[in-house]
């Protein structure tokens, strides 16, 4: 039987002495993973900007005036070129994101073809296309898709302060369609949205209450985008980020935990803390979807310095 966490239990883990928290997380991590290995993923934005959703953190929302260049759905060859580059750079998984409320029906066949072709290069595939219905989830599974990324983002209580055009329940419905179609779930959140410690604990608790636990949990650190309502949000304390990662590792021992957006300005020491706390996946490359990422040169030096290695496909 799956463990049913209570708020008090999660809070006790989250706020214990840092030394104990990281020790517990690392002990659990070693039981399930090779603790020297980090999973490398690469992102590509396949349709950029003009999104009808109003996520207050996002460069791609059509509701805010940001410096972003919009782009229509890329054609298959352009996507495959990027996927080949990703494979050469050592990526194990290629993750494609589109700024849609939900994927247009008329693009489903095209998307299936893109997924099949990326898979044929020997890469795992992940897409994040917004809300899905049951049939769309099945169509993606039929195309051979491995993972679908759809985040809870934050706690149910804080969520309406961040996004109003799509409800928390909408997200859970999509996650259920993804699970029912037999796809692996990539579901996590963002820190630094003005949420409280209680929100962070509730976010982890709510993640543990999904009908099916995510196989992959991205923890994004807000990249403040000029022009969005959260463009000058207060920066969250790094120690809180480490606490979230360690608590997630303890609650989700089998999941990959991805130190996702926001690594560019993180120190080597902060990276080391996050890996000690159980993070075991990163995005490679100079770019995330639209924002800058740490970059391969930095990551190679970092891995060498920390004595860690990137998993091979
Ligand atoms: N449009 C799709 C959707 O939201 O359903 C997928 C793309 S969206 C960019 C995927 C996730 O990226 C968001 O749920 C959020 O957690 C993260 N994200 C977006 N903008 C971010 C930012 N400025 N800083 C950190 N994370 C961000
Ligand atoms: C996720 O949780 N993080 C990735 C992935 N899922 C698609 C996206 C991060 C986006 C960061 C902001 C940007 O590049 O626009
Ligand atoms: Fe659109 Fe996704 Fe950005 Fe929200 S996070 S505005 S749904 S691209």
Tab-separated table of C-alpha atoms and ligand atoms in Angstrom:
chain	number	residue	atom	x	y	z
A	1	UNK	CA	0.000	0.000	0.000
A	2	UNK	CA	1.193	3.450	-0.898
A	3	UNK	CA	2.121	5.591	2.105
A	4	UNK	CA	-0.475	8.256	2.859
A	5	UNK	CA	1.485	11.236	4.143
A	6	UNK	CA	-0.015	13.730	6.577
A	7	UNK	CA	0.815	17.442	6.687
A	8	UNK	CA	2.450	17.039	10.120
A	9	UNK	CA	4.675	14.180	8.932
A	10	UNK	CA	5.861	16.127	5.902
A	11	UNK	CA	6.405	19.250	7.987
A	12	UNK	CA	8.502	17.293	10.503
A	13	UNK	CA	10.736	16.023	7.720
A	14	UNK	CA	10.943	19.404	5.980
A	15	UNK	CA	11.951	21.460	8.991
A	16	UNK	CA	14.328	19.111	10.788
A	17	UNK	CA	18.013	20.026	11.140
A	18	UNK	CA	19.570	20.366	7.693
A	19	UNK	CA	22.273	17.799	8.530
A	20	UNK	CA	19.649	15.202	9.437
A	21	UNK	CA	17.375	16.064	6.494
A	22	UNK	CA	20.132	15.738	3.894
A	23	UNK	CA	21.508	12.588	5.570
A	24	UNK	CA	18.074	10.912	5.446
A	25	UNK	CA	17.499	11.969	1.851
A	26	UNK	CA	20.928	10.764	0.718
A	27	UNK	CA	20.494	7.440	2.569
A	28	UNK	CA	17.203	6.826	0.746
A	29	UNK	CA	18.675	8.016	-2.528
A	30	UNK	CA	21.458	5.390	-2.378
A	31	UNK	CA	18.953	2.570	-1.891
A	32	UNK	CA	17.326	3.359	-5.238
A	33	UNK	CA	19.909	5.036	-7.447
A	34	UNK	CA	23.573	5.139	-8.305
A	35	UNK	CA	24.412	8.303	-6.368
A	36	UNK	CA	27.210	9.257	-8.793
A	37	UNK	CA	24.907	9.506	-11.788
A	38	UNK	CA	22.856	12.448	-13.048
A	39	UNK	CA	20.237	12.042	-15.770
A	40	UNK	CA	20.744	14.458	-18.688
A	41	UNK	CA	17.649	15.808	-20.478
A	42	UNK	CA	17.424	18.460	-23.206
A	43	UNK	CA	14.514	20.817	-23.812
A	44	UNK	CA	13.208	22.361	-27.001
A	45	UNK	CA	10.363	24.803	-27.387
A	46	UNK	CA	8.532	23.543	-30.495
A	47	UNK	CA	5.850	26.286	-30.407
A	48	UNK	CA	6.739	29.489	-28.650
A	49	UNK	CA	4.696	32.284	-27.096
A	50	UNK	CA	1.166	33.680	-27.614
A	51	UNK	CA	-0.139	31.252	-24.997
A	52	UNK	CA	-3.747	31.945	-23.910
A	53	UNK	CA	-2.980	30.963	-20.289
A	54	UNK	CA	-2.060	33.620	-17.726
A	55	UNK	CA	0.636	31.849	-15.645
A	56	UNK	CA	2.177	34.826	-13.855
A	57	UNK	CA	5.732	33.485	-14.127
A	58	UNK	CA	5.797	32.700	-17.824
A	59	UNK	CA	7.573	34.478	-20.676
A	60	UNK	CA	5.193	32.807	-23.132
A	61	UNK	CA	1.836	33.979	-21.812
A	62	UNK	CA	0.004	36.206	-24.288
A	63	UNK	CA	-1.300	38.207	-21.303
A	64	UNK	CA	2.037	39.942	-20.640
A	65	UNK	CA	4.432	42.006	-22.680
A	66	UNK	CA	7.792	40.245	-22.549
A	67	UNK	CA	10.807	40.395	-24.877
A	68	UNK	CA	9.985	36.954	-26.278
A	69	UNK	CA	9.957	36.219	-30.033
A	70	UNK	CA	6.886	34.133	-30.894
A	71	UNK	CA	7.264	31.118	-33.158
A	72	UNK	CA	4.735	28.796	-34.840
A	73	UNK	CA	5.001	25.024	-34.467
A	74	UNK	CA	8.441	24.045	-35.827
A	75	UNK	CA	8.540	21.591	-38.692
A	76	UNK	CA	9.648	18.038	-38.135
A	77	UNK	CA	13.086	18.417	-39.727
A	78	UNK	CA	13.976	21.418	-37.560
A	79	UNK	CA	12.933	19.451	-34.457
A	80	UNK	CA	14.880	16.368	-35.540
A	81	UNK	CA	18.037	18.427	-36.108
A	82	UNK	CA	17.790	19.691	-32.531
A	83	UNK	CA	17.102	16.174	-31.273
A	84	UNK	CA	20.217	14.866	-33.069
A	85	UNK	CA	22.290	17.665	-31.509
A	86	UNK	CA	20.838	16.775	-28.121
A	87	UNK	CA	21.758	13.130	-28.586
A	88	UNK	CA	25.319	14.114	-29.559
A	89	UNK	CA	25.582	16.290	-26.468
A	90	UNK	CA	24.800	13.222	-24.338
A	91	UNK	CA	21.072	13.689	-23.667
A	92	UNK	CA	19.099	10.643	-22.599
A	93	UNK	CA	15.694	12.306	-22.993
A	94	UNK	CA	14.442	14.971	-25.397
A	95	UNK	CA	11.624	17.101	-23.981
A	96	UNK	CA	9.483	19.180	-26.319
A	97	UNK	CA	7.299	22.008	-25.018
A	98	UNK	CA	4.520	23.928	-26.724
A	99	UNK	CA	2.798	27.071	-25.463
A	100	UNK	CA	-0.774	25.856	-25.915
A	101	UNK	CA	-3.774	25.682	-23.619
A	102	UNK	CA	-4.144	22.190	-25.095
A	103	UNK	CA	-2.827	20.676	-28.328
A	104	UNK	CA	-5.010	21.495	-31.368
A	105	UNK	CA	-6.764	18.406	-32.778
A	106	UNK	CA	-5.450	19.204	-36.248
A	107	UNK	CA	-1.850	18.857	-35.023
A	108	UNK	CA	-2.234	15.496	-33.278
A	109	UNK	CA	-1.123	13.400	-36.248
A	110	UNK	CA	1.843	15.673	-36.870
A	111	UNK	CA	2.789	15.464	-33.172
A	112	UNK	CA	2.557	11.665	-33.299
A	113	UNK	CA	4.888	11.637	-36.291
A	114	UNK	CA	7.363	13.962	-34.515
A	115	UNK	CA	7.387	11.767	-31.394
A	116	UNK	CA	7.937	8.576	-33.445
A	117	UNK	CA	10.808	10.182	-35.350
A	118	UNK	CA	12.546	11.489	-32.207
A	119	UNK	CA	12.227	8.074	-30.583
A	120	UNK	CA	13.741	6.467	-33.676
A	121	UNK	CA	16.937	8.442	-32.944
A	122	UNK	CA	17.297	6.410	-29.749
A	123	UNK	CA	16.131	9.105	-27.342
A	124	UNK	CA	13.468	8.894	-24.655
A	125	UNK	CA	10.676	11.349	-25.401
A	126	UNK	CA	8.756	13.766	-23.216
A	127	UNK	CA	6.286	16.431	-24.287
A	128	UNK	CA	4.460	19.207	-22.476
A	129	UNK	CA	1.591	20.555	-24.556
A	130	UNK	CA	-0.869	21.829	-21.950
A	131	UNK	CA	-4.154	20.126	-21.012
A	132	UNK	CA	-5.006	16.782	-22.618
A	133	UNK	CA	-8.235	14.842	-22.931
A	134	UNK	CA	-8.291	11.047	-22.582
A	135	UNK	CA	-8.123	10.459	-26.323
A	136	UNK	CA	-5.166	12.799	-26.844
A	137	UNK	CA	-3.246	11.066	-24.053
A	138	UNK	CA	-3.917	7.736	-25.761
A	139	UNK	CA	-2.817	9.103	-29.141
A	140	UNK	CA	0.490	10.245	-27.630
A	141	UNK	CA	0.983	6.853	-25.977
A	142	UNK	CA	0.240	5.115	-29.297
A	143	UNK	CA	2.975	7.215	-30.917
A	144	UNK	CA	5.454	5.752	-28.408
A	145	UNK	CA	5.741	8.773	-26.085
A	146	UNK	CA	7.511	7.932	-22.808
A	147	UNK	CA	6.699	10.878	-20.475
A	148	UNK	CA	4.148	13.698	-20.319
A	149	UNK	CA	5.124	16.789	-18.308
A	150	UNK	CA	2.329	18.661	-16.579
A	151	UNK	CA	3.106	20.366	-13.283
A	152	UNK	CA	0.994	21.086	-10.216
A	153	UNK	CA	3.348	24.085	-9.959
A	154	UNK	CA	2.448	25.054	-6.367
A	155	UNK	CA	-0.025	24.268	-3.577
A	156	UNK	CA	-3.742	24.152	-4.287
A	157	UNK	CA	-4.195	27.162	-1.966
A	158	UNK	CA	-1.544	29.326	-3.651
A	159	UNK	CA	-2.389	28.254	-7.212
A	160	UNK	CA	-5.218	30.792	-7.881
A	161	UNK	CA	-2.789	33.619	-7.081
A	162	UNK	CA	-0.558	32.413	-9.933
A	163	UNK	CA	-2.896	31.094	-12.646
A	164	UNK	CA	-6.567	31.894	-13.221
A	165	UNK	CA	-7.254	30.555	-16.725
A	166	UNK	CA	-6.871	26.865	-15.823
A	167	UNK	CA	-7.860	25.331	-12.491
A	168	UNK	CA	-5.952	23.018	-10.199
A	169	UNK	CA	-8.585	20.380	-10.918
A	170	UNK	CA	-7.981	20.803	-14.688
A	171	UNK	CA	-4.373	19.846	-14.022
A	172	UNK	CA	-5.339	16.808	-11.987
A	173	UNK	CA	-7.753	15.714	-14.746
A	174	UNK	CA	-4.943	15.894	-17.327
A	175	UNK	CA	-2.592	13.989	-15.014
A	176	UNK	CA	-5.238	11.274	-14.635
A	177	UNK	CA	-5.630	10.990	-18.430
A	178	UNK	CA	-1.846	10.725	-18.743
A	179	UNK	CA	-1.666	7.961	-16.124
A	180	UNK	CA	-4.673	6.080	-17.541
A	181	UNK	CA	-3.104	6.084	-21.000
A	182	UNK	CA	-0.052	4.324	-19.535
A	183	UNK	CA	2.314	7.259	-20.004
A	184	UNK	CA	4.927	8.038	-17.369
A	185	UNK	CA	4.198	11.232	-15.462
A	186	UNK	CA	6.610	14.114	-15.089
A	187	UNK	CA	5.011	16.433	-12.535
A	188	UNK	CA	6.563	18.982	-10.212
A	189	UNK	CA	6.471	22.683	-9.534
A	190	UNK	CA	8.147	26.062	-9.215
A	191	UNK	CA	9.577	27.646	-6.109
A	192	UNK	CA	9.704	31.401	-5.611
A	193	UNK	CA	6.135	32.295	-6.609
A	194	UNK	CA	5.549	34.158	-3.343
A	195	UNK	CA	4.417	30.941	-1.686
A	196	UNK	CA	4.886	30.267	2.044
A	197	UNK	CA	6.697	27.341	3.630
A	198	UNK	CA	3.233	25.842	4.282
A	199	UNK	CA	2.483	26.083	0.543
A	200	UNK	CA	5.698	24.244	-0.263
A	201	UNK	CA	4.808	21.490	2.183
A	202	UNK	CA	1.254	21.284	0.821
A	203	UNK	CA	2.571	21.156	-2.743
A	204	UNK	CA	4.651	18.072	-1.838
A	205	UNK	CA	1.737	16.569	0.060
A	206	UNK	CA	-0.639	17.124	-2.874
A	207	UNK	CA	1.884	15.596	-5.251
A	208	UNK	CA	1.872	12.485	-3.037
A	209	UNK	CA	-1.935	12.367	-3.215
A	210	UNK	CA	-2.137	12.038	-7.008
A	211	UNK	CA	-3.803	8.803	-8.155
A	212	UNK	CA	-0.464	7.737	-9.617
A	213	UNK	CA	2.856	9.009	-8.275
A	214	UNK	CA	5.037	10.845	-10.788
A	215	UNK	CA	8.055	8.973	-12.117
A	216	UNK	CA	9.816	12.286	-12.621
A	217	UNK	CA	9.586	15.461	-10.488
A	218	UNK	CA	10.954	18.726	-11.879
A	219	UNK	CA	11.727	21.332	-9.234
A	220	UNK	CA	11.988	24.693	-10.975
A	221	UNK	CA	13.419	27.773	-9.316
A	222	UNK	CA	11.588	30.833	-10.681
A	223	UNK	CA	13.463	32.619	-13.457
A	224	UNK	CA	12.195	36.158	-13.080
A	225	UNK	CA	11.011	37.318	-16.492
A	226	UNK	CA	10.730	41.078	-17.074
A	227	UNK	CA	7.197	42.028	-18.057
A	228	UNK	CA	5.487	39.207	-16.140
A	229	UNK	CA	3.708	39.880	-12.826
A	230	UNK	CA	6.417	37.848	-11.052
A	231	UNK	CA	9.252	39.680	-12.837
A	232	UNK	CA	10.443	41.202	-9.584
A	233	UNK	CA	9.303	38.532	-7.140
A	234	UNK	CA	11.352	38.139	-3.948
A	235	UNK	CA	14.127	35.596	-4.458
A	236	UNK	CA	13.638	32.457	-2.392
A	237	UNK	CA	16.344	31.349	0.072
A	238	UNK	CA	18.475	28.543	-1.402
A	239	UNK	CA	18.147	26.516	1.785
A	240	UNK	CA	14.380	26.287	1.159
A	241	UNK	CA	15.100	24.819	-2.291
A	242	UNK	CA	17.381	22.191	-0.753
A	243	UNK	CA	14.711	21.396	1.849
A	244	UNK	CA	12.086	20.852	-0.877
A	245	UNK	CA	14.407	18.573	-2.853
A	246	UNK	CA	15.417	16.514	0.185
A	247	UNK	CA	11.824	16.172	1.376
A	248	UNK	CA	10.752	15.147	-2.135
A	249	UNK	CA	13.513	12.523	-2.215
A	250	UNK	CA	12.289	11.074	1.106
A	251	UNK	CA	8.623	11.084	0.024
A	252	UNK	CA	9.235	9.845	-3.548
A	253	UNK	CA	12.179	7.439	-3.214
A	254	UNK	CA	11.799	5.978	-6.706
A	255	UNK	CA	11.246	9.194	-8.680
A	256	UNK	CA	13.819	11.070	-10.685
A	257	UNK	CA	14.086	14.544	-9.121
A	258	UNK	CA	15.132	17.154	-11.629
A	259	UNK	CA	16.899	20.336	-10.625
A	260	UNK	CA	15.186	22.171	-13.476
A	261	UNK	CA	14.850	25.870	-14.297
A	262	UNK	CA	16.990	28.392	-12.451
A	263	UNK	CA	20.397	26.678	-12.400
A	264	UNK	CA	22.194	29.399	-14.350
A	265	UNK	CA	22.778	31.576	-11.315
A	266	UNK	CA	23.218	28.734	-8.836
A	267	UNK	CA	26.695	28.288	-7.379
A	268	UNK	CA	28.626	25.033	-7.606
A	269	UNK	CA	28.118	24.645	-3.847
A	270	UNK	CA	24.327	24.979	-4.235
A	271	UNK	CA	24.376	22.367	-6.998
A	272	UNK	CA	26.368	20.074	-4.701
A	273	UNK	CA	23.812	20.534	-1.900
A	274	UNK	CA	20.920	19.742	-4.252
A	275	UNK	CA	22.622	16.570	-5.500
A	276	UNK	CA	23.388	15.525	-1.919
A	277	UNK	CA	19.722	16.106	-1.112
A	278	UNK	CA	18.739	13.653	-3.857
A	279	UNK	CA	18.323	15.599	-7.078
A	280	UNK	CA	19.495	13.307	-9.882
A	281	UNK	CA	18.476	14.900	-13.155
A	282	UNK	CA	19.208	18.179	-14.966
A	283	UNK	CA	18.544	19.918	-18.262
A	284	UNK	CA	21.665	20.242	-20.392
A	285	UNK	CA	22.327	23.014	-22.890
A	286	UNK	CA	22.382	26.781	-23.089
A	287	UNK	CA	18.620	27.169	-23.307
A	288	UNK	CA	15.600	25.802	-21.445
A	289	UNK	CA	12.404	26.551	-23.402
A	290	UNK	CA	12.897	30.293	-23.739
A	291	UNK	CA	15.208	31.190	-20.845
A	292	UNK	CA	18.936	30.679	-20.427
A	293	UNK	CA	20.285	27.520	-18.843
A	294	UNK	CA	23.616	26.740	-17.165
A	295	UNK	CA	25.174	25.452	-20.428
A	296	UNK	CA	27.217	22.378	-21.323
A	297	UNK	CA	30.654	23.863	-20.628
A	298	UNK	CA	29.690	24.839	-17.127
A	299	UNK	CA	27.995	21.476	-16.535
A	300	UNK	CA	30.992	19.496	-17.729
A	301	UNK	CA	33.255	21.398	-15.354
A	302	UNK	CA	30.713	21.033	-12.584
A	303	UNK	CA	30.333	17.272	-13.037
A	304	UNK	CA	34.119	16.845	-13.089
A	305	UNK	CA	34.538	19.011	-10.006
A	306	UNK	CA	31.867	17.097	-8.093
A	307	UNK	CA	33.041	13.680	-9.327
A	308	UNK	CA	29.633	12.936	-10.821
A	309	UNK	CA	28.816	11.624	-14.269
A	310	UNK	CA	25.984	12.055	-16.706
A	311	UNK	CA	24.018	8.882	-17.468
A	312	UNK	CA	24.338	7.690	-21.037
A	313	UNK	CA	21.292	6.856	-23.173
B	1	LIG	N1	2.536	25.077	-21.751
B	1	LIG	C1	2.741	23.897	-21.039
B	1	LIG	C2	2.000	23.921	-19.740
B	1	LIG	O1	2.279	24.737	-18.874
B	1	LIG	O2	1.139	23.106	-19.556
B	1	LIG	C3	4.157	23.521	-20.838
B	1	LIG	C4	5.256	24.493	-20.758
B	1	LIG	S1	5.533	25.248	-19.210
B	1	LIG	C5	6.796	26.316	-19.691
B	1	LIG	C6	6.235	23.994	-18.167
B	1	LIG	C7	6.631	24.419	-16.784
B	1	LIG	O3	7.783	25.223	-16.835
B	1	LIG	C8	5.644	25.225	-15.980
B	1	LIG	O4	4.632	24.424	-15.432
B	1	LIG	C9	6.541	25.811	-14.926
B	1	LIG	O5	6.638	24.951	-13.813
B	1	LIG	C10	7.897	25.914	-15.612
B	1	LIG	N2	8.236	27.322	-15.887
B	1	LIG	C11	7.676	28.130	-16.811
B	1	LIG	N3	8.203	29.379	-16.763
B	1	LIG	C12	9.118	29.358	-15.760
B	1	LIG	C13	9.984	30.332	-15.200
B	1	LIG	N4	9.995	31.581	-15.620
B	1	LIG	N5	10.799	29.968	-14.196
B	1	LIG	C14	10.791	28.693	-13.737
B	1	LIG	N6	9.985	27.741	-14.220
B	1	LIG	C15	9.153	28.050	-15.210
B	2	LIG	C1	9.494	21.867	-16.225
B	2	LIG	O1	8.948	21.677	-15.118
B	2	LIG	N1	10.513	22.689	-16.434
B	2	LIG	C2	10.833	22.755	-17.833
B	2	LIG	C3	9.957	21.613	-18.419
B	2	LIG	N2	9.119	21.276	-17.345
B	2	LIG	C4	9.198	21.829	-19.665
B	2	LIG	C5	10.597	24.111	-18.415
B	2	LIG	C6	11.331	25.200	-17.714
B	2	LIG	C7	10.997	26.468	-18.395
B	2	LIG	C8	11.798	27.597	-17.875
B	2	LIG	C9	11.420	28.900	-18.480
B	2	LIG	C10	11.634	29.048	-19.948
B	2	LIG	O2	12.599	28.497	-20.507
B	2	LIG	O3	10.835	29.736	-20.562
B	3	LIG	FE1	1.321	28.820	-21.381
B	3	LIG	FE2	2.663	26.827	-20.171
B	3	LIG	FE3	3.549	29.378	-20.065
B	3	LIG	FE4	1.370	28.725	-18.710
B	3	LIG	S1	3.449	27.899	-18.371
B	3	LIG	S2	1.611	30.556	-19.993
B	3	LIG	S3	0.445	27.218	-20.071
B	3	LIG	S4	3.392	28.109	-21.870
